[in-house]
């Protein structure tokens, strides 16, 4: 019976600038007795390759006795407020293993402050008498 392969989910803080690396782990249910391989690739969810993370693809090779391998993924930081975003690492084409779970989710947590909006209005007294319009001013602070 072949060992079963799964891939984990991870969550990482985005960062405001530069890059950081997150490791996604693929784990065998038991050590294999022969070499095993599996292909991996990444697919966009709400996160987009090239602006939120650097897409990669390749092959993981398990030597006899090994039970885990990591895929290192580069996360691209920015200073923009946005919702948390996700993308997937997808395993395929197993040789010498079975896939018990072929998709791992990577969640990039936003760590930027939300913009602050302020609204001010002119005195409404003149507007109530239909003499002057009310003027609203909206200001946005931060990103």
Coordinates of C-alpha atoms in Angstrom, one line a residue:
X1 CA 0.0 0.0 0.0
X2 CA 1.4 3.4 -1.0
X3 CA 1.7 6.2 1.6
X4 CA -0.9 9.0 1.4
X5 CA 0.3 12.6 0.7
X6 CA -1.4 15.7 2.1
X7 CA -0.4 19.4 2.0
X8 CA -1.0 21.8 4.8
X9 CA -2.6 25.2 5.0
X10 CA -0.7 28.2 6.2
X11 CA -1.3 31.8 7.2
X12 CA 1.3 34.6 6.9
X13 CA 1.4 38.3 7.6
X14 CA 1.7 40.3 4.4
X15 CA 4.4 42.9 5.5
X16 CA 4.5 46.5 4.4
X17 CA 7.4 46.3 2.0
X18 CA 9.9 43.8 0.5
X19 CA 9.4 40.1 0.5
X20 CA 9.1 37.3 3.0
X21 CA 9.1 33.5 2.6
X22 CA 6.4 31.1 3.8
X23 CA 6.9 27.4 3.9
X24 CA 4.0 25.0 2.9
X25 CA 4.6 21.4 4.0
X26 CA 3.6 18.3 2.1
X27 CA 3.5 15.3 4.4
X28 CA 3.4 11.5 3.8
X29 CA 1.3 9.3 6.1
X30 CA 4.2 6.9 6.5
X31 CA 7.8 6.7 5.2
X32 CA 7.9 5.2 1.7
X33 CA 10.2 2.3 0.7
X34 CA 10.9 3.7 -2.8
X35 CA 11.4 7.1 -4.2
X36 CA 8.2 9.1 -4.7
X37 CA 7.4 12.3 -6.6
X38 CA 4.6 14.8 -7.0
X39 CA 4.2 17.9 -9.0
X40 CA 3.1 21.2 -7.5
X41 CA 1.8 24.5 -8.9
X42 CA 0.1 27.6 -7.6
X43 CA -3.3 29.0 -8.5
X44 CA -4.8 32.4 -7.7
X45 CA -7.7 32.8 -5.3
X46 CA -8.2 36.3 -4.1
X47 CA -4.4 36.8 -4.1
X48 CA -2.8 37.4 -7.5
X49 CA 0.6 36.0 -8.6
X50 CA 3.0 38.8 -9.4
X51 CA 1.4 41.3 -7.1
X52 CA 0.8 39.3 -3.9
X53 CA 3.1 36.3 -4.2
X54 CA 5.6 34.9 -6.7
X55 CA 4.1 31.9 -8.4
X56 CA 6.3 28.8 -8.7
X57 CA 5.9 25.2 -9.9
X58 CA 8.1 22.1 -9.6
X59 CA 8.4 18.6 -8.4
X60 CA 8.9 17.3 -4.8
X61 CA 11.0 14.2 -4.6
X62 CA 10.7 12.0 -1.5
X63 CA 13.7 9.6 -0.9
X64 CA 12.9 6.3 0.8
X65 CA 12.3 7.0 4.5
X66 CA 11.4 10.7 4.1
X67 CA 8.0 11.9 5.3
X68 CA 7.9 15.6 4.6
X69 CA 9.0 18.3 2.1
X70 CA 8.5 22.0 2.1
X71 CA 7.7 24.4 -0.7
X72 CA 9.0 27.9 -0.1
X73 CA 6.9 30.7 -1.5
X74 CA 7.8 34.4 -1.7
X75 CA 5.1 36.8 -0.4
X76 CA 5.2 40.3 -1.7
X77 CA 4.5 43.0 0.9
X78 CA 2.7 46.3 0.3
X79 CA 1.4 49.2 2.3
X80 CA -2.2 49.1 1.0
X81 CA -5.1 48.2 3.1
X82 CA -7.0 45.3 1.7
X83 CA -8.9 42.2 2.8
X84 CA -7.0 39.1 3.6
X85 CA -6.2 37.2 0.4
X86 CA -5.7 33.5 -0.5
X87 CA -4.1 31.4 -3.1
X88 CA -3.6 27.6 -3.5
X89 CA -0.7 25.2 -3.8
X90 CA -2.0 22.3 -5.9
X91 CA -0.4 18.8 -6.0
X92 CA -0.7 16.5 -9.0
X93 CA 0.8 13.6 -10.9
X94 CA 1.8 11.5 -7.9
X95 CA 4.3 8.6 -8.4
X96 CA 4.8 6.2 -5.6
X97 CA 2.2 7.9 -3.3
X98 CA -1.5 8.6 -3.3
X99 CA -3.0 12.0 -2.9
X100 CA -5.1 12.2 0.3
X101 CA -5.4 16.0 -0.1
X102 CA -4.1 17.8 -3.1
X103 CA -4.7 21.5 -2.3
X104 CA -3.2 23.6 0.4
X105 CA -4.5 27.2 1.0
X106 CA -2.1 30.1 1.8
X107 CA -3.8 33.0 3.5
X108 CA -2.0 36.4 3.3
X109 CA -3.2 38.4 6.3
X110 CA -3.5 42.1 5.7
X111 CA -1.4 44.0 8.3
X112 CA -2.0 47.6 7.0
X113 CA -4.2 50.2 8.7
X114 CA -7.5 50.9 7.1
X115 CA -7.9 54.4 5.7
X116 CA -9.5 56.9 7.9
X117 CA -12.3 58.9 6.4
X118 CA -13.7 62.1 7.9
X119 CA -16.7 64.0 6.7
X120 CA -17.4 67.6 7.5
X121 CA -20.4 69.7 6.5
X122 CA -21.1 73.4 6.3
X123 CA -23.7 74.9 8.7
X124 CA -27.1 73.5 7.7
X125 CA -29.0 76.5 9.0
X126 CA -29.0 78.3 5.6
X127 CA -29.9 75.2 3.8
X128 CA -32.9 74.6 5.9
X129 CA -34.2 77.9 4.7
X130 CA -33.3 76.9 1.2
X131 CA -30.9 79.8 0.9
X132 CA -27.5 78.1 0.9
X133 CA -26.5 74.6 -0.1
X134 CA -24.9 72.2 2.4
X135 CA -21.3 71.4 1.3
X136 CA -19.8 68.1 2.4
X137 CA -16.0 67.6 2.5
X138 CA -14.6 64.1 2.6
X139 CA -11.0 63.6 3.6
X140 CA -9.1 60.3 3.5
X141 CA -6.0 59.8 5.6
X142 CA -3.5 56.9 5.4
X143 CA -3.4 54.6 2.4

